[in-house]
């Protein structure tokens, strides 16, 4: 069988390599004007190490292990490699290695997982070291050819130059000789002051294909002889298939096969997806069992958790109880956020080809190795006989870190050996079968003395634990540390990049775990989103109660975090905070995923209580800004996502079934609702923070605080859903 798309220009890399080296050089494709047969006879350039190919045409193909889902990781990682390699950026392209290659080579590319804003910040060191090692080897190879000391050679934009003689060699000319050299053990990375590619707003490497429509997503895969499948799983969690009447749809046009998939789903395979989906929608299916969960009923459990005696403590200091007992004034409020769906524009899909000897899967995934493991388990074949080819994701947001759709595709393909099957979920199936952002409530309390000084803070979160639902082994002492993102202790290495940056004399942050029968999942920004609302709206309420300016009040408690204070002051200054211009502004500052972020929102609320978000000034300090333009795009995109959730995001369960099954009921903000966004990128250096997720958290709290400035009313229950904001 011949694939009708090109999956790799060079095939698999099976040879072993040193674990500490992360660049590889293989033959590039011949140029269009080369003699094709002669090019085919040329031996490939030998591999040096694992991240880059260099062709004889000097094209540098950087192999990216992380997934690209619009966040720019592909371009950012390529910038890191190209910088230390001293490559010519105009000759850089990228491709994915496969998770099967990674396992076969002792995980030379290390982590394939993409989430938690970890794509760059957790891999920058070994990626740059590998590139630097490769550069050193190529310079050494050139020096050997010339018979000169390596110290007399320099390299720039893919060209190695011998200073005294002026001789030059390109990367493509020395790659083969460099491959014969021993990798250096002493690697020195470039000083940031000398960077010419890192820190620059270079154009994304995937933009052109997106604009022209040439970009391949998982949903675009076409293989020879491929059939299409649509599936319907039980609409209620833990329900199973009791029976189905295949004969009712087997005679429909194009239908090839009707089958049960696992114990909770039925699929139809047809010659087109539309025909498969029409058939599965018409298929009579009887379900049995399941958890008949109602969102409204769960409110009582959340409320009970707010005052329950037992709760896990995620962070504390001082004597909170005494602070509240002696308070001159106590500010208390309850905030809540509902269940939310990831709702990526590209629903879940995977294409699988099963035979008795192998199982191959083409899919968009945030975790290639997890997808590979799922393929192996579902096919019943050893993992060495399976492979996954990652595709560009049409949205992920955490949802594609799970591999349930991969398992389904393989189970279907296993029933039709030798025939490639593309499973495509409908939008309704995507909404019904999510791993949802948990619903939580928080009782936030602050104690003030007679002079308006803050003496104590207590935040009690009641709600579902994501880790208990999908990674129970990560629960330690009954505590889900992920629940405390942005509120956690800096003393715990597991939470240092999610730590509370305000200094409070007495404080306690708690979690009363209440787990409903709903699949939880990591949703872009995860728990930082609601925690920023809980903390920053409390800080605003406290400032008002103390009769102090919200900016001054916050800065007074950020004296031990100058980076947090800097981004907050920057957005206040740029937005015109404190000016007498009649604009309604709200502030927020938050630290999560290793980055310092802040926002100032300007809003208008008309006489009918309807909201217009006019402008948001946002600032972020991620330490090193690999690509400032990408950071700006991420801030803007994250605000679309976060503000959509604030305005409309709500998943309701009635009798166990999701009610919001498409965008007519699960709304997202429109272009006309999008505020002007001004982004301040403020890299202070010395650390590597995230970008894709920390920025989302500051938008909603800033807007909520601005709504109070406009109306005098506090919004404590989300989503807004066209509520009259002038009604108390």
XYZ file of C-alpha atoms in Angstrom:
728
model
C 0.000 0.000 0.000
C 1.236 3.502 -0.833
C 0.484 6.511 1.342
C -0.873 9.492 -0.548
C 0.823 11.948 1.804
C 4.493 12.252 2.627
C 5.074 11.258 6.219
C 8.849 11.504 6.287
C 11.508 12.492 3.834
C 14.106 10.225 5.316
C 12.437 7.314 7.036
C 13.109 5.992 10.498
C 16.280 6.465 12.513
C 17.076 3.198 14.185
C 20.766 3.490 15.039
C 21.677 4.204 18.637
C 23.130 7.496 19.807
C 24.691 8.956 22.922
C 21.966 10.138 25.313
C 23.634 13.481 25.873
C 23.680 14.433 22.190
C 20.597 15.874 20.610
C 21.355 16.726 16.983
C 21.381 14.408 13.976
C 22.442 15.031 10.419
C 21.017 13.017 7.577
C 20.882 13.544 3.872
C 18.590 16.240 2.597
C 16.412 15.831 -0.444
C 18.029 16.670 -3.742
C 17.234 20.062 -5.158
C 14.573 20.329 -7.817
C 17.194 20.924 -10.507
C 19.385 17.981 -9.493
C 19.542 14.797 -11.501
C 16.972 12.599 -9.748
C 18.632 9.249 -10.398
C 22.029 10.562 -9.415
C 20.617 12.002 -6.211
C 19.010 8.663 -5.388
C 22.412 6.978 -5.647
C 24.018 9.364 -3.152
C 24.563 7.865 0.299
C 22.764 9.680 3.126
C 24.732 11.922 5.416
C 25.600 9.912 8.538
C 23.900 10.777 11.777
C 25.795 12.800 14.313
C 23.162 12.970 17.057
C 19.355 13.332 17.309
C 17.600 16.669 16.610
C 18.602 17.996 13.193
C 19.251 16.743 9.666
C 21.562 18.707 7.396
C 21.276 18.027 3.700
C 23.868 18.516 1.019
C 21.841 21.559 0.008
C 22.571 22.962 3.503
C 18.900 22.815 4.492
C 18.682 22.255 8.243
C 15.748 20.056 9.276
C 15.204 20.319 13.014
C 13.363 17.418 14.596
C 10.841 18.613 17.172
C 9.670 16.107 19.786
C 6.953 18.353 21.243
C 3.577 18.824 19.597
C 2.491 21.950 17.752
C -1.095 23.013 18.429
C -0.935 26.691 17.569
C 1.156 27.777 20.536
C 4.378 28.155 18.528
C 6.466 25.492 20.263
C 7.630 24.166 16.913
C 9.119 27.519 15.901
C 10.392 28.342 19.388
C 12.300 25.090 19.789
C 13.687 25.471 16.287
C 14.963 28.919 17.283
C 16.780 27.437 20.278
C 18.482 24.810 18.129
C 19.302 27.181 15.285
C 20.826 29.680 17.706
C 23.340 27.286 19.252
C 23.924 25.580 15.914
C 24.669 28.958 14.266
C 22.348 27.948 11.449
C 20.984 30.131 8.705
C 17.371 30.665 9.789
C 16.287 31.022 6.181
C 17.325 27.395 5.603
C 15.543 25.909 8.643
C 12.585 23.522 8.365
C 11.111 21.119 10.923
C 9.660 17.635 11.244
C 8.492 15.297 13.999
C 10.426 12.205 15.035
C 8.138 9.364 16.072
C 7.580 8.032 19.594
C 8.519 4.580 18.346
C 11.902 5.896 17.242
C 12.277 7.548 20.624
C 11.736 4.298 22.539
C 13.939 2.312 20.147
C 16.751 4.766 20.835
C 16.478 4.869 24.627
C 14.349 8.020 24.523
C 17.064 10.153 22.973
C 14.479 12.917 22.362
C 13.284 12.500 25.940
C 9.789 13.819 26.683
C 7.159 13.839 23.909
C 4.456 15.269 26.157
C 3.280 18.806 25.415
C 1.332 20.551 28.157
C 1.705 22.658 31.257
C 3.580 25.249 29.181
C 6.552 22.872 29.357
C 7.432 22.616 25.666
C 10.330 25.050 25.836
C 10.967 25.579 29.516
C 11.608 21.923 30.325
C 13.652 21.073 27.228
C 15.640 24.211 26.398
C 18.781 23.030 28.179
C 19.337 19.681 26.451
C 18.108 21.001 23.107
C 20.620 23.858 23.170
C 23.433 21.636 24.447
C 22.844 19.189 21.620
C 22.933 21.972 19.051
C 26.111 23.413 20.549
C 27.776 19.993 20.489
C 26.917 19.563 16.825
C 28.279 22.996 15.995
C 31.540 22.187 17.746
C 31.864 18.917 15.849
C 31.322 20.568 12.492
C 33.848 23.308 13.241
C 36.317 20.629 14.295
C 35.682 18.725 11.056
C 36.356 21.854 9.022
C 39.531 22.602 10.971
C 40.728 19.037 10.401
C 40.167 19.344 6.662
C 42.154 22.574 6.541
C 44.806 21.320 8.973
C 44.417 24.395 11.195
C 43.699 24.928 14.917
C 39.990 24.947 15.696
C 40.462 28.217 17.559
C 41.170 29.955 14.245
C 37.725 29.007 12.921
C 34.384 30.687 13.385
C 30.859 29.871 12.257
C 27.900 32.013 11.275
C 24.673 31.268 9.416
C 25.703 27.751 8.469
C 29.132 28.708 7.105
C 32.434 27.849 8.826
C 35.274 30.270 8.156
C 39.026 30.014 8.738
C 39.999 33.523 9.777
C 43.640 33.741 8.596
C 43.039 32.205 5.162
C 39.440 33.173 4.542
C 38.566 29.607 3.544
C 34.903 28.656 3.964
C 32.899 25.438 4.211
C 29.154 25.043 4.624
C 27.452 22.726 7.095
C 26.414 20.361 4.328
C 30.031 19.996 3.205
C 31.341 18.889 6.623
C 28.411 16.953 8.110
C 29.775 13.555 6.995
C 33.234 14.200 8.433
C 31.722 15.600 11.631
C 29.747 12.394 12.111
C 33.003 10.465 12.516
C 34.137 12.611 15.441
C 33.614 11.911 19.096
C 31.020 14.193 20.636
C 32.465 16.838 22.971
C 31.854 16.378 26.667
C 32.545 19.979 27.653
C 29.844 22.137 26.104
C 29.534 25.864 26.649
C 26.313 27.544 25.648
C 26.200 30.991 24.106
C 25.768 33.966 26.404
C 22.272 35.437 26.008
C 23.824 38.769 25.109
C 25.119 37.182 21.872
C 21.827 35.650 20.765
C 20.741 36.601 17.262
C 17.801 34.205 16.748
C 16.509 33.603 20.264
C 14.624 36.680 21.371
C 13.760 37.758 17.846
C 10.213 37.939 16.427
C 11.009 35.629 13.528
C 8.118 34.426 11.391
C 6.551 31.151 12.457
C 7.598 28.188 10.374
C 4.045 26.863 10.018
C 2.272 30.074 8.990
C 2.696 29.896 5.220
C 1.157 26.431 4.911
C -1.752 27.461 7.125
C -2.423 30.509 4.970
C -2.297 28.556 1.702
C -4.210 25.583 3.037
C -1.298 23.221 2.485
C -0.962 22.395 6.186
C -1.881 18.801 7.049
C -3.909 18.188 10.202
C -5.015 14.828 11.507
C -8.428 15.298 9.926
C -6.730 15.760 6.526
C -5.019 12.372 6.417
C -5.814 10.350 3.279
C -4.380 6.853 2.742
C -4.962 4.540 -0.206
C -8.000 2.364 0.353
C -9.007 4.245 3.467
C -12.490 3.978 4.953
C -14.096 6.446 7.357
C -15.672 5.791 10.740
C -17.999 7.693 13.032
C -18.674 6.571 16.577
C -21.190 7.015 19.330
C -20.156 6.200 22.887
C -22.476 6.008 25.840
C -23.717 9.522 26.636
C -23.601 8.709 30.348
C -20.366 7.912 32.126
C -19.889 4.243 33.002
C -22.885 3.152 30.896
C -22.382 0.239 28.506
C -23.928 -1.048 25.299
C -26.891 -3.293 26.012
C -27.803 -3.872 22.374
C -27.929 -2.275 18.931
C -29.744 -3.087 15.698
C -27.104 -3.079 12.942
C -29.668 -4.171 10.361
C -31.392 -0.798 10.664
C -28.467 0.975 8.980
C -26.494 -1.692 7.115
C -28.439 -0.971 3.946
C -27.756 2.763 4.007
C -25.577 4.146 1.161
C -21.850 3.578 1.626
C -22.081 1.641 4.893
C -19.443 -1.106 5.057
C -19.522 -2.330 8.649
C -21.308 -1.755 11.957
C -19.501 -2.853 15.103
C -19.328 -2.495 18.844
C -16.180 -0.788 20.098
C -15.170 -1.771 23.584
C -18.035 -2.101 26.032
C -19.441 1.410 25.692
C -19.509 2.448 22.011
C -20.745 1.522 18.554
C -19.140 2.640 15.285
C -20.160 2.663 11.647
C -17.547 2.364 8.894
C -18.438 3.750 5.475
C -16.936 5.081 2.282
C -17.354 8.697 3.480
C -17.495 10.144 6.943
C -20.801 11.893 6.307
C -22.426 8.587 5.437
C -20.836 6.911 8.462
C -22.065 9.660 10.756
C -25.595 9.702 9.332
C -25.752 5.956 9.883
C -24.447 6.015 13.446
C -26.895 8.782 14.316
C -29.738 6.652 12.941
C -28.508 3.473 14.637
C -30.828 2.207 17.403
C -28.659 1.681 20.490
C -29.770 0.661 23.970
C -27.530 1.637 26.885
C -27.482 0.179 30.371
C -26.207 1.507 33.680
C -24.157 4.651 34.144
C -23.891 7.530 36.566
C -27.019 9.687 36.413
C -25.271 12.822 37.569
C -26.901 16.251 37.758
C -24.809 19.410 37.938
C -27.464 21.246 39.926
C -27.463 18.570 42.631
C -23.687 18.798 42.980
C -24.023 22.416 44.138
C -25.017 21.161 47.576
C -21.811 19.097 47.837
C -19.724 22.085 46.813
C -21.441 24.261 49.397
C -20.895 21.628 52.069
C -17.199 21.519 51.243
C -16.860 25.254 51.851
C -17.602 24.832 55.558
C -16.628 21.207 56.193
C -14.333 20.585 59.105
C -11.874 18.487 57.113
C -9.884 19.892 54.194
C -6.418 19.428 52.766
C -4.022 22.315 53.356
C -1.974 23.320 50.344
C -0.197 26.350 51.769
C -0.210 28.163 55.088
C 1.738 30.503 57.306
C 1.227 32.275 60.631
C -1.875 31.973 62.788
C -4.917 32.497 60.586
C -7.538 31.710 63.215
C -6.167 34.301 65.636
C -5.949 36.883 62.853
C -9.652 36.497 62.103
C -10.605 36.355 65.784
C -8.922 39.730 66.332
C -9.996 41.362 63.057
C -11.662 44.760 63.064
C -13.297 43.909 59.734
C -13.779 40.647 57.858
C -14.411 40.498 54.128
C -15.975 37.257 52.934
C -17.357 36.122 49.589
C -18.056 32.970 47.606
C -16.990 32.588 43.970
C -17.568 29.700 41.611
C -16.692 28.370 38.153
C -18.682 25.712 36.232
C -17.620 22.660 34.244
C -16.073 23.611 30.903
C -15.242 21.783 27.689
C -12.009 22.033 25.701
C -13.958 22.369 22.434
C -11.010 22.471 19.996
C -11.960 23.396 16.438
C -10.709 20.012 15.208
C -12.690 17.251 16.971
C -10.878 14.102 18.087
C -9.658 11.913 15.235
C -7.133 9.202 14.476
C -6.293 7.053 11.475
C -5.197 3.466 12.142
C -3.854 0.648 9.973
C -3.719 -2.779 11.616
C -2.212 -6.028 10.380
C -1.125 -9.134 12.243
C 2.435 -7.799 12.190
C 2.026 -4.073 12.829
C -0.198 -1.237 13.921
C 0.314 2.306 12.656
C -1.583 5.407 13.796
C -1.676 8.930 12.364
C -3.143 11.397 14.829
C -2.954 14.809 16.444
C -1.769 14.173 20.003
C -0.208 16.097 22.864
C 1.517 12.958 24.097
C 2.956 10.786 21.344
C 4.296 8.148 23.706
C 0.928 7.786 25.456
C -0.721 7.430 22.056
C 1.823 4.741 21.153
C 1.108 2.867 24.374
C -2.624 3.070 23.662
C -2.082 1.694 20.153
C -0.057 -1.204 21.507
C -2.603 -2.064 24.178
C -5.597 -1.817 21.853
C -3.943 -3.798 19.050
C -2.513 -6.471 21.311
C 0.839 -6.116 19.562
C 4.191 -5.419 21.237
C 4.998 -1.753 21.340
C 7.981 -2.345 19.029
C 5.521 -3.369 16.293
C 3.489 -0.186 16.644
C 4.110 3.375 15.564
C 2.420 6.771 15.851
C 2.911 9.606 13.383
C 2.098 12.906 15.044
C 0.162 15.484 13.078
C -0.289 19.185 13.665
C -3.143 19.705 16.115
C -6.201 21.767 15.266
C -6.398 22.744 18.920
C -5.490 20.760 22.005
C -5.828 22.792 25.211
C -5.081 19.645 27.248
C -7.769 17.427 25.688
C -5.370 15.694 23.314
C -3.159 14.630 26.192
C -5.618 11.749 26.528
C -5.655 8.828 24.069
C -9.192 7.433 24.218
C -9.823 8.299 20.576
C -6.620 6.487 19.556
C -7.776 3.362 21.360
C -11.111 3.500 19.534
C -9.493 3.935 16.105
C -7.223 0.933 16.646
C -10.054 -1.268 17.915
C -12.055 -0.463 14.766
C -9.075 -1.036 12.464
C -8.357 -4.346 14.180
C -11.726 -5.596 12.925
C -10.703 -4.759 9.344
C -7.034 -5.837 8.993
C -5.133 -4.267 6.134
C -7.640 -1.439 5.651
C -6.743 2.012 6.975
C -9.587 3.463 9.054
C -9.950 7.130 9.861
C -12.102 7.669 12.916
C -13.518 11.187 13.107
C -15.668 12.285 16.024
C -18.634 14.553 15.407
C -18.741 17.872 17.258
C -21.517 16.458 19.429
C -19.425 13.412 20.324
C -16.491 15.684 21.128
C -18.642 17.666 23.539
C -20.241 14.597 25.131
C -17.031 12.626 25.639
C -14.769 15.264 27.140
C -12.410 15.377 30.083
C -13.935 18.507 31.571
C -12.426 21.376 33.481
C -13.758 20.756 37.007
C -16.348 22.913 38.665
C -15.195 24.497 41.923
C -16.368 27.003 44.491
C -14.243 29.045 46.856
C -14.981 30.829 50.066
C -12.489 33.672 50.225
C -11.941 35.608 53.447
C -9.716 38.467 54.496
C -9.116 40.065 57.877
C -8.350 43.774 58.271
C -7.279 45.747 61.331
C -8.508 49.208 62.358
C -6.051 50.903 59.987
C -7.086 48.863 56.941
C -4.020 46.630 57.088
C -4.446 43.047 55.924
C -3.827 40.649 58.795
C -5.117 37.344 57.453
C -6.262 35.518 54.319
C -8.151 32.227 54.082
C -9.144 30.606 50.789
C -11.182 27.403 50.943
C -11.644 25.683 47.576
C -14.345 23.050 47.259
C -14.464 20.873 44.194
C -13.084 18.142 42.017
C -9.481 16.969 41.886
C -8.082 16.491 38.395
C -5.262 14.278 39.602
C -7.622 12.040 41.592
C -9.588 11.478 38.402
C -6.833 10.743 35.893
C -3.544 10.372 37.847
C -4.464 9.055 41.310
C -0.891 7.955 41.888
C 0.045 11.659 42.065
C -2.162 12.255 45.110
C 0.053 12.509 48.198
C -1.490 12.482 51.664
C -4.914 13.029 50.170
C -3.830 16.318 48.579
C -3.896 17.244 44.913
C -1.113 19.806 44.635
C -2.333 20.881 41.202
C -5.443 22.316 42.853
C -3.276 25.036 44.410
C -1.718 26.427 41.235
C -0.743 30.050 41.846
C -1.499 29.676 45.562
C 1.073 27.034 46.459
C 4.178 27.089 48.614
C 7.528 27.994 47.036
C 9.245 25.596 49.435
C 7.939 22.500 47.657
C 9.913 21.811 44.444
C 6.760 20.358 42.893
C 4.913 23.663 43.270
C 7.669 26.280 43.121
C 6.587 27.368 39.635
C 2.994 27.787 40.869
C 3.662 29.591 44.132
C 1.832 32.432 45.857
C 3.757 35.674 45.392
C 1.866 37.915 47.807
C 3.272 38.153 51.323
C 0.523 37.814 53.926
C 1.195 37.865 57.683
C -1.222 34.974 58.245
C -2.777 32.795 55.576
C -4.174 29.367 54.775
C -5.236 27.832 51.455
C -7.356 24.678 51.634
C -9.090 22.201 49.372
C -12.168 20.207 50.293
C -12.062 17.492 47.643
C -15.476 16.644 46.227
C -15.340 14.344 43.202
C -18.444 13.923 41.026
C -18.755 11.143 38.406
C -17.444 13.412 35.651
C -14.136 12.849 33.843
C -11.832 15.735 34.811
C -9.051 16.957 32.585
C -6.267 19.479 32.216
C -7.860 22.492 30.514
C -5.615 25.312 29.270
C -4.365 27.122 32.374
C -5.847 24.351 34.535
C -6.483 25.480 38.134
C -4.621 28.770 37.783
C -7.682 30.139 36.003
C -10.109 29.920 38.898
C -7.447 30.495 41.550
C -6.538 33.821 39.960
C -10.197 34.830 40.161
C -10.477 33.716 43.767
C -7.316 35.503 44.877
C -7.437 38.634 42.753
C -11.112 39.399 43.251
C -10.555 38.965 46.986
C -7.644 41.392 46.840
C -9.878 43.888 45.068
C -12.653 43.480 47.626
C -10.160 43.901 50.449
C -8.697 47.065 48.933
C -12.154 48.604 48.660
C -13.060 47.575 52.199
C -9.797 49.066 53.483
C -10.384 52.292 51.568
C -7.145 51.856 49.649
C -6.237 52.034 45.982
C -6.281 48.482 44.497
C -2.891 49.029 42.872
C -1.257 50.366 46.010
C -2.869 47.630 48.105
C -1.454 44.898 45.873
C 2.002 46.432 45.627
C 2.164 46.659 49.409
C 1.968 42.861 49.512
C 4.351 42.239 46.610
C 7.449 43.742 48.185
C 9.030 40.285 48.327
C 8.265 39.655 44.645
C 9.714 42.525 42.621
C 9.056 40.743 39.316
C 5.348 40.455 40.114
C 5.314 44.089 41.170
C 7.063 45.107 37.953
C 4.514 43.540 35.594
C 1.639 44.909 37.672
C 3.073 48.418 37.713
C 3.738 48.211 33.982
C 0.119 47.446 33.051
C -1.132 50.105 35.439
C 1.147 52.734 33.934
C 0.397 51.802 30.336
C -3.356 51.703 30.867
C -3.500 55.040 32.649
C -4.450 53.691 36.061
C -5.426 56.505 38.412
C -6.150 58.996 35.656
C -9.349 61.023 35.767
C -10.625 59.944 32.346
C -13.829 58.212 33.386
C -12.733 54.750 32.297
C -13.567 51.708 34.393
C -10.480 49.648 35.104
C -9.659 46.461 36.953
C -6.340 44.877 37.869
C -4.911 41.408 38.280
C -1.431 40.021 38.972
C -0.678 36.312 39.087
C 2.243 33.884 38.981
C 1.877 30.428 37.449
C 3.752 28.026 35.190
C 6.972 29.838 36.093
C 5.963 33.233 34.665
C 4.905 36.562 36.117
C 1.767 38.002 34.540
C -0.542 40.964 35.060
C -3.439 42.670 33.322
C -5.462 45.857 33.473
C -8.888 45.717 31.823
C -11.076 48.592 30.708
C -14.812 47.924 30.347
C -18.071 49.663 29.607
C -21.413 48.527 31.028
C -24.396 50.129 29.283
C -27.695 51.174 30.855
C -29.109 47.693 30.215
C -26.268 46.113 32.150
C -24.574 44.648 29.065
C -20.785 44.362 29.039
C -18.289 45.568 26.489
C -14.653 44.798 27.148
C -12.857 47.739 25.569
C -9.186 47.092 26.194
C -6.806 44.874 28.141
C -3.183 45.751 28.746
C -1.255 42.601 29.613
C 2.311 42.070 30.768
C 4.313 38.896 31.057
C 7.806 38.136 32.293
C 8.764 34.599 31.222
C 12.445 35.117 31.996
C 13.636 34.510 28.451
C 11.343 35.526 25.596
C 12.262 33.154 22.767
C 9.953 34.853 20.268
C 8.229 38.081 21.423
C 5.773 38.046 18.534
C 4.636 34.542 19.454
C 4.183 35.646 23.055
C 1.937 38.481 21.931
C -0.096 36.030 19.846
C -0.357 33.631 22.771
C -1.590 36.376 25.088
C -4.262 37.413 22.596
C -5.297 33.818 21.906
C -5.395 32.911 25.592
C -7.665 35.889 26.244
C -10.101 34.652 23.602
C -10.157 31.309 25.384
C -10.335 32.665 28.937
C -12.854 35.403 28.230
C -15.072 32.979 26.294
C -15.160 30.822 29.413
C -15.959 33.853 31.579
C -18.734 35.031 29.275
C -20.344 31.766 28.165
C -18.454 28.594 29.152
C -20.692 26.190 31.038
C -21.260 22.443 30.704
C -24.376 21.146 32.427
C -25.127 17.511 33.184
C -28.738 16.393 33.402
C -29.378 12.745 34.211
C -25.741 12.114 33.327
C -25.850 13.657 29.851
C -24.078 16.787 28.618
C -26.568 19.430 27.510
C -24.241 21.705 25.503
C -23.399 19.594 22.469
C -22.397 22.196 19.872
C -21.417 25.822 19.539
C -25.046 26.957 19.469
C -25.232 26.110 23.170
C -21.526 26.143 24.099
C -20.780 29.651 22.911
C -17.470 31.404 22.263
C -16.870 35.117 21.988
C -17.241 36.715 18.591
C -14.804 39.014 16.828
C -16.956 42.019 17.702
C -16.639 41.149 21.397
C -12.860 40.913 21.390
C -11.155 43.789 23.199
C -8.081 45.606 22.024
C -5.147 43.760 23.574
C -1.834 45.474 24.210
C 0.907 43.096 25.304
C 4.023 44.078 27.203
C 6.724 41.416 26.951
C 9.135 42.014 29.831
C 11.819 39.292 29.919
C 14.059 39.835 32.924
C 16.327 36.874 32.105
C 17.757 34.165 34.287
C 14.853 31.703 34.141
C 12.537 29.976 31.662
C 8.828 30.442 32.292
C 5.813 29.296 30.338
C 3.674 31.391 28.040
C 0.683 29.497 26.635
C -1.080 28.940 29.955
C -0.052 31.547 32.569
C -1.369 34.442 30.512
C -4.931 33.108 30.364
C -5.454 33.454 34.123
C -5.232 37.248 34.415
C -7.890 38.244 31.858
C -11.090 37.234 33.645
C -10.196 38.619 37.117
C -9.141 41.951 35.613
C -12.468 42.185 33.753
C -14.490 41.179 36.824
C -12.761 43.858 38.889
C -13.377 46.390 36.133
C -17.078 45.461 36.136
C -17.185 46.393 39.823
C -15.533 49.720 39.018
C -18.244 50.357 36.413
C -21.294 49.185 38.365
C -20.492 48.805 42.049
C -21.660 45.178 41.750
C -19.465 42.125 42.277
C -19.838 39.247 39.844
C -19.042 36.078 41.748
C -20.783 33.442 39.668
C -19.736 32.511 36.138
C -20.442 32.494 33.286
C -21.978 35.923 32.711
C -24.304 34.786 29.874
C -25.641 38.241 28.985
C -26.555 38.927 32.598
C -27.704 42.430 33.539
C -24.599 43.533 35.398
C -26.321 46.558 36.902
C -28.648 44.362 38.909
C -27.231 43.449 42.302
